[in-house]
Short mmCIF file of C-alpha atoms and ligand atoms in Angstrom, two decimals:
data_model
loop_
_atom_site.label_atom_id
_atom_site.label_comp_id
_atom_site.label_asym_id
_atom_site.label_seq_id
_atom_site.Cartn_x
_atom_site.Cartn_y
_atom_site.Cartn_z
CA MET A 29 89.39 132.31 102.01
CA PRO A 30 88.18 128.61 102.61
CA LEU A 31 90.72 125.81 102.38
CA THR A 32 90.26 123.92 99.24
CA LEU A 33 90.50 120.18 98.73
CA SER A 34 91.60 118.13 95.56
CA THR A 35 92.45 114.52 95.06
CA GLU A 36 94.56 112.32 92.92
CA LEU A 37 94.37 108.58 92.27
CA LEU A 38 97.33 106.56 93.26
CA SER A 39 97.68 103.03 91.75
CA LEU A 40 99.90 100.86 93.85
CA ARG A 41 101.49 97.48 93.27
CA THR A 42 103.06 95.20 95.74
CA ARG A 43 106.30 93.40 94.81
CA HIS A 44 104.56 90.12 95.60
CA PRO A 45 100.79 89.40 96.13
CA PHE A 46 100.14 90.43 99.92
CA ILE A 47 98.33 87.54 101.34
CA ILE A 48 96.82 87.38 104.95
CA ALA A 49 94.38 85.22 106.55
CA ARG A 50 91.47 86.96 104.72
CA GLY A 51 93.02 86.72 101.53
CA GLY A 52 95.16 89.10 99.26
CA GLN A 53 96.12 90.93 96.11
CA SER A 54 98.84 92.74 94.25
CA ASP A 55 97.14 95.89 93.01
CA TYR A 56 95.94 98.66 95.35
CA ARG A 57 94.22 102.07 94.69
CA THR A 58 94.49 104.84 97.29
CA LEU A 59 93.68 108.50 97.07
CA MET A 60 95.89 111.39 97.72
CA VAL A 61 94.23 114.39 99.32
CA ARG A 62 95.61 117.89 98.89
CA ILE A 63 94.48 120.74 101.07
CA THR A 64 95.49 124.40 99.89
CA ASP A 65 95.36 127.47 101.98
CA GLU A 66 94.90 131.02 100.89
CA ASP A 67 98.71 131.46 100.44
CA GLY A 68 98.93 128.41 98.28
CA VAL A 69 100.60 126.34 100.94
CA GLU A 70 99.68 122.42 100.51
CA GLY A 71 99.14 119.75 102.92
CA TRP A 72 99.04 116.17 101.75
CA GLY A 73 97.32 113.00 103.04
CA GLU A 74 96.54 109.46 101.83
CA ALA A 75 93.29 107.40 102.05
CA ALA A 76 94.00 103.71 102.07
CA ALA A 77 90.49 102.22 102.29
CA THR A 78 90.04 98.61 103.31
CA ARG A 79 86.88 96.68 102.79
CA PHE A 80 87.38 94.89 106.17
CA TYR A 81 86.53 98.31 107.91
CA GLY A 82 83.84 99.02 105.45
CA GLU A 83 85.46 101.32 103.01
CA THR A 84 86.51 101.29 99.30
CA LEU A 85 87.96 103.88 97.13
CA GLU A 86 84.50 104.53 95.98
CA THR A 87 83.22 105.45 99.32
CA VAL A 88 86.37 107.65 99.98
CA GLN A 89 85.62 109.47 96.86
CA ALA A 90 81.86 109.79 97.68
CA VAL A 91 82.29 111.16 101.32
CA LEU A 92 85.39 113.62 100.74
CA PRO A 93 83.13 116.38 99.30
CA ARG A 94 81.06 116.19 102.30
CA TYR A 95 84.01 116.59 104.64
CA ALA A 96 85.31 119.25 102.53
CA GLN A 97 82.37 121.40 103.51
CA GLU A 98 83.60 121.31 107.26
CA LEU A 99 87.12 122.59 106.47
CA GLY A 100 86.63 126.35 107.03
CA SER A 101 89.36 128.76 106.40
CA ASP A 102 91.67 128.13 109.47
CA PRO A 103 93.70 124.94 109.16
CA GLN A 104 94.93 125.55 112.76
CA GLN A 105 91.61 124.57 114.10
CA LEU A 106 92.62 120.96 113.94
CA GLU A 107 90.38 119.85 116.87
CA ALA A 108 87.33 121.72 115.64
CA ILE A 109 87.53 120.58 111.81
CA GLU A 110 88.03 116.88 112.93
CA ALA A 111 85.11 117.27 115.31
CA ARG A 112 82.92 118.54 112.58
CA MET A 113 83.90 116.04 110.16
CA PHE A 114 83.16 113.26 112.69
CA ALA A 115 79.76 114.92 113.28
CA ALA A 116 78.84 115.21 109.72
CA VAL A 117 79.81 111.39 108.79
CA SER A 118 81.30 109.25 111.63
CA GLY A 119 82.53 106.29 109.65
CA ASN A 120 84.92 106.60 106.72
CA ALA A 121 88.09 106.62 108.83
CA ALA A 122 90.54 106.37 105.85
CA ALA A 123 88.82 109.24 104.20
CA ARG A 124 88.91 111.37 107.43
CA VAL A 125 92.48 110.51 108.24
CA ALA A 126 93.62 111.66 104.78
CA ILE A 127 92.12 115.11 105.60
CA SER A 128 93.66 114.96 109.11
CA SER A 129 97.09 114.27 107.69
CA ALA A 130 96.84 116.93 105.02
CA LEU A 131 95.85 119.48 107.86
CA HIS A 132 98.70 118.37 110.02
CA ASP A 133 101.12 118.65 107.27
CA LEU A 134 99.95 122.14 106.51
CA VAL A 135 100.09 123.58 109.87
CA ALA A 136 103.39 122.10 110.59
CA LYS A 137 104.77 123.42 107.24
CA ARG A 138 103.42 126.81 108.14
CA ALA A 139 105.23 126.60 111.48
CA GLY A 140 108.43 125.61 109.63
CA LEU A 141 108.76 122.31 111.57
CA SER A 142 108.58 118.60 110.90
CA LEU A 143 105.32 117.31 112.30
CA CYS A 144 107.32 115.14 114.83
CA ARG A 145 109.12 118.27 116.19
CA TYR A 146 105.79 120.22 115.94
CA TRP A 147 104.47 117.77 118.43
CA GLY A 148 107.46 118.11 120.58
CA LEU A 149 108.85 114.70 119.90
CA ASP A 150 112.55 113.49 119.05
CA PRO A 151 112.79 111.87 115.65
CA ALA A 152 115.86 109.89 116.93
CA ALA A 153 113.54 108.00 119.39
CA ALA A 154 111.63 106.31 116.66
CA PRO A 155 112.06 102.46 117.08
CA ARG A 156 112.71 99.83 114.48
CA SER A 157 110.11 98.47 112.16
CA THR A 158 109.19 94.96 111.36
CA PHE A 159 108.95 93.81 107.79
CA THR A 160 106.02 91.51 106.88
CA ILE A 161 106.23 88.03 105.06
CA GLY A 162 102.88 87.42 103.53
CA MET A 163 101.59 83.89 103.14
CA ASP A 164 102.94 82.08 100.25
CA THR A 165 104.44 78.75 98.96
CA PRO A 166 107.47 77.62 100.86
CA GLU A 167 109.68 78.46 97.80
CA MET A 168 108.36 81.94 97.68
CA VAL A 169 108.51 82.36 101.43
CA ARG A 170 112.36 81.53 101.45
CA ARG A 171 112.67 84.07 98.45
CA LYS A 172 110.86 86.75 100.34
CA VAL A 173 113.00 86.18 103.39
CA LEU A 174 116.06 86.53 101.51
CA GLU A 175 114.87 89.77 99.73
CA ALA A 176 114.08 90.93 103.46
CA GLU A 177 117.67 90.54 104.32
CA GLN A 178 118.32 94.25 105.54
CA TYR A 179 115.13 94.11 108.17
CA PRO A 180 116.27 92.65 111.53
CA VAL A 181 112.68 91.85 112.73
CA LEU A 182 110.09 89.91 110.49
CA LYS A 183 106.53 89.45 110.99
CA ILE A 184 104.76 86.55 109.70
CA LYS A 185 101.15 86.09 108.78
CA LEU A 186 99.51 82.95 110.11
CA GLY A 187 95.99 82.00 110.61
CA GLY A 188 95.75 79.86 107.29
CA ASP A 189 95.85 76.22 106.56
CA HIS A 190 99.81 75.92 106.55
CA ASP A 191 100.87 77.88 109.76
CA LEU A 192 103.32 74.99 110.90
CA GLU A 193 105.04 74.70 107.52
CA LEU A 194 105.21 78.52 107.16
CA LEU A 195 107.01 78.72 110.62
CA GLN A 196 109.26 75.86 109.72
CA THR A 197 110.13 77.48 106.31
CA ILE A 198 110.87 80.83 107.59
CA ARG A 199 113.00 79.54 110.73
CA SER A 200 114.95 77.33 108.41
CA ALA A 201 115.80 80.36 106.34
CA THR A 202 116.65 82.81 109.18
CA ASP A 203 117.54 83.24 112.93
CA ARG A 204 116.14 86.85 112.91
CA GLU A 205 113.40 87.90 115.51
CA LEU A 206 110.01 86.75 114.39
CA ARG A 207 106.59 88.24 115.46
CA VAL A 208 103.19 86.70 114.47
CA ASP A 209 99.94 88.20 113.19
CA ALA A 210 96.96 85.46 112.83
CA ASN A 211 94.68 88.32 111.55
CA CYS A 212 91.61 86.66 113.57
CA GLY A 213 92.39 83.35 111.88
CA TRP A 214 92.37 81.27 115.01
CA THR A 215 89.88 80.38 117.77
CA ALA A 216 90.98 80.71 121.20
CA SER A 217 91.60 77.08 122.00
CA HIS A 218 93.65 76.77 118.86
CA ALA A 219 95.60 79.83 119.72
CA VAL A 220 96.44 78.45 123.20
CA ALA A 221 97.56 75.40 121.42
CA MET A 222 99.84 77.27 119.21
CA LEU A 223 101.55 79.01 121.99
CA PRO A 224 104.23 76.30 122.70
CA VAL A 225 104.69 76.13 118.92
CA LEU A 226 105.30 79.82 118.78
CA ALA A 227 107.65 79.44 121.64
CA GLU A 228 109.55 76.74 119.99
CA PHE A 229 110.14 78.89 117.03
CA GLY A 230 111.28 81.77 119.12
CA VAL A 231 108.26 84.03 118.22
CA THR A 232 108.45 87.09 120.36
CA LEU A 233 104.87 88.77 120.03
CA LEU A 234 101.43 87.57 118.97
CA GLU A 235 98.99 89.95 117.27
CA GLN A 236 95.09 89.41 117.12
CA PRO A 237 94.89 85.71 117.43
CA VAL A 238 91.03 85.54 117.53
CA ALA A 239 88.03 87.24 116.07
CA PRO A 240 87.56 91.03 116.70
CA THR A 241 84.53 90.49 119.10
CA ASP A 242 86.00 87.50 120.93
CA LEU A 243 87.52 89.55 123.82
CA GLU A 244 87.17 86.58 126.33
CA GLY A 245 89.21 84.63 123.78
CA LEU A 246 91.81 87.21 123.63
CA ALA A 247 91.87 87.16 127.65
CA ARG A 248 92.34 83.45 127.51
CA VAL A 249 95.30 83.57 124.96
CA HIS A 250 96.87 86.58 127.11
CA ARG A 251 96.64 84.53 130.37
CA ALA A 252 98.09 81.61 128.82
CA ALA A 253 100.91 83.45 126.78
CA SER A 254 104.41 84.28 127.91
CA ILE A 255 104.74 86.83 124.87
CA PRO A 256 102.87 90.03 124.54
CA VAL A 257 99.35 89.60 122.94
CA ILE A 258 98.37 92.69 120.91
CA ALA A 259 94.87 93.58 119.85
CA ASP A 260 94.53 95.05 116.27
CA GLU A 261 91.15 94.26 114.70
CA SER A 262 89.59 94.46 118.18
CA CYS A 263 90.91 97.88 118.71
CA VAL A 264 89.64 100.38 116.10
CA THR A 265 89.39 103.67 118.04
CA SER A 266 90.28 104.84 121.65
CA ARG A 267 86.51 103.86 122.53
CA ASP A 268 87.77 100.22 122.36
CA ILE A 269 90.59 100.50 124.81
CA ALA A 270 88.67 100.36 128.16
CA ARG A 271 87.25 96.93 127.48
CA LEU A 272 90.49 95.48 126.35
CA VAL A 273 92.42 96.44 129.74
CA GLY A 274 93.75 93.33 131.24
CA LYS A 275 92.66 91.12 128.23
CA VAL A 276 95.75 91.95 126.04
CA ASP A 277 99.13 93.38 126.68
CA GLY A 278 98.80 96.14 124.06
CA ILE A 279 97.05 97.78 121.16
CA ASN A 280 97.83 98.16 117.37
CA ILE A 281 96.97 101.70 116.14
CA LYS A 282 96.43 102.36 112.48
CA LEU A 283 95.38 105.60 111.06
CA ALA A 284 93.07 104.08 108.50
CA LYS A 285 91.18 102.54 111.49
CA CYS A 286 90.93 105.47 113.87
CA GLY A 287 90.44 108.28 111.38
CA SER A 288 92.61 111.08 112.89
CA LEU A 289 96.10 111.75 114.09
CA ARG A 290 94.68 113.43 116.97
CA GLU A 291 92.75 110.30 117.79
CA ALA A 292 95.89 108.23 117.35
CA LEU A 293 97.70 110.47 120.07
CA ARG A 294 94.61 110.07 122.30
CA MET A 295 94.90 106.26 121.87
CA ILE A 296 98.50 106.27 122.80
CA ALA A 297 97.62 108.28 125.96
CA ILE A 298 94.78 106.10 126.95
CA ALA A 299 96.78 102.94 126.55
CA ARG A 300 99.63 104.31 128.52
CA SER A 301 97.24 105.29 131.26
CA HIS A 302 96.53 101.51 131.52
CA SER A 303 100.20 100.56 131.27
CA MET A 304 99.49 99.02 127.72
CA MET A 305 101.99 98.54 125.09
CA VAL A 306 101.34 100.56 121.99
CA MET A 307 102.03 99.49 118.33
CA VAL A 308 101.56 101.34 115.06
CA GLY A 309 100.79 99.45 111.86
CA CYS A 310 99.50 100.27 108.39
CA MET A 311 97.76 99.37 105.39
CA ILE A 312 99.20 98.87 101.95
CA GLU A 313 99.86 102.48 101.29
CA SER A 314 102.51 104.74 99.80
CA SER A 315 105.17 106.68 101.70
CA LEU A 316 102.65 109.57 102.03
CA GLY A 317 100.39 107.47 104.32
CA ILE A 318 103.31 105.69 106.03
CA THR A 319 105.08 108.98 106.84
CA ALA A 320 101.90 110.51 108.62
CA ALA A 321 102.04 107.50 110.96
CA ALA A 322 105.71 107.42 111.29
CA HIS A 323 105.74 111.01 112.85
CA PHE A 324 104.21 109.63 116.13
CA THR A 325 106.61 106.55 116.43
CA PRO A 326 108.82 108.07 119.01
CA LEU A 327 105.78 107.56 121.47
CA VAL A 328 105.18 103.96 120.70
CA ASP A 329 106.86 100.50 121.58
CA VAL A 330 106.18 98.37 118.48
CA VAL A 331 106.49 99.75 114.83
CA ASP A 332 105.06 97.77 111.76
CA LEU A 333 105.24 100.41 108.95
CA ASP A 334 106.25 98.40 105.97
CA GLY A 335 103.28 99.22 103.84
CA ALA A 336 105.34 101.30 101.37
CA ALA A 337 108.48 99.04 101.56
CA LEU A 338 106.22 96.14 100.25
CA LEU A 339 105.65 98.23 96.94
CA SER A 340 107.47 97.65 93.73
CA GLN A 341 107.41 101.52 93.15
CA ASP A 342 106.38 104.37 95.54
CA PRO A 343 105.27 107.59 94.19
CA PHE A 344 106.61 109.61 97.13
CA VAL A 345 109.72 109.88 99.28
CA GLY A 346 109.10 110.14 103.00
CA ALA A 347 109.85 108.17 106.11
CA THR A 348 111.88 105.00 105.47
CA ILE A 349 112.53 101.87 107.24
CA GLU A 350 116.02 101.10 105.70
CA GLY A 351 117.86 98.42 107.78
CA GLY A 352 114.61 98.27 109.93
CA GLN A 353 115.10 101.73 111.65
CA VAL A 354 112.43 104.14 111.11
CA ARG A 355 113.97 107.33 109.73
CA LEU A 356 111.82 110.54 109.65
CA PRO A 357 112.36 113.20 107.09
CA ASP A 358 113.32 116.34 108.47
CA GLY A 359 111.74 118.78 106.05
CA PRO A 360 108.62 120.91 107.20
CA GLY A 361 105.29 119.10 107.76
CA LEU A 362 105.21 115.57 106.91
CA GLY A 363 108.45 116.19 104.77
CA VAL A 364 107.02 114.04 101.88
CA THR A 365 108.06 114.88 98.41
CA ARG A 366 107.21 113.46 94.93
CA ARG A 367 109.59 110.71 93.90
MG1 LIG B 421 97.51 93.13 112.41
#
């Protein structure tokens, strides 16, 4: 019997408007994907579409029936199903990863293992996660830093008009470790000029200072920097890694960019073969999407999986980052349950 696919709309709200260099909002809609096999076993995944990568909730809803035609009847055929979906419609990464996640959930459940253990990984090896402080007024930034008291590593969104003020505000409120994401908001010259400022404020990592296609700019910043420079928007899938070698210290993998859990593992392997650092990030998504990424965190160096922790209510219970430490559920599959 063929696998069946059904969906459910999820309405998510962040505790505060989540603002980065490209703008921001409080209300997000994602789609839960449920794949059911002939025995009624279900696998779950989440599609968190972002306009920046060419997807919306509507494009996800439009393309899923096409992908559903490629499922076949054997969920164990992960490689073949993903290849067929990619051949059918090669974009739509958030839609594809919801299916990839649901299939992995399903096969690991059938094996009676958490996905992490199904992959042969040690859940205790998962690193700490950062918690992001989005752009805001000084007063709100101070409040957010206080609210984020339990997280030992903070990530700050820069690349706007008030970078220095934001750094000063956060540093006056906490002595915790700070990492910076400029979300393509700087030119290479400005980024190089910002390096001593970042050093003064004790920033330990810089993510995507310049535009996605400005690889020479990334290389300039990387050469001048004494902290790791990580490519996020410049690194969407494994095919982007070769041209980044020597130009950055590492890459940031996000499932909604790369479209598949298997592709995420390929990206890790390729980055490691070039001695690059590996980071895993997320979109604003519920614990369902976050947990799919959390299962491969034992393989990475830097984790930024705060998407569900930023929500005021989360429809699912899964991986957590309480106290900053990534903790994986030990139930079979993703181990995600309804709240
Ligand atoms: Mg980023």
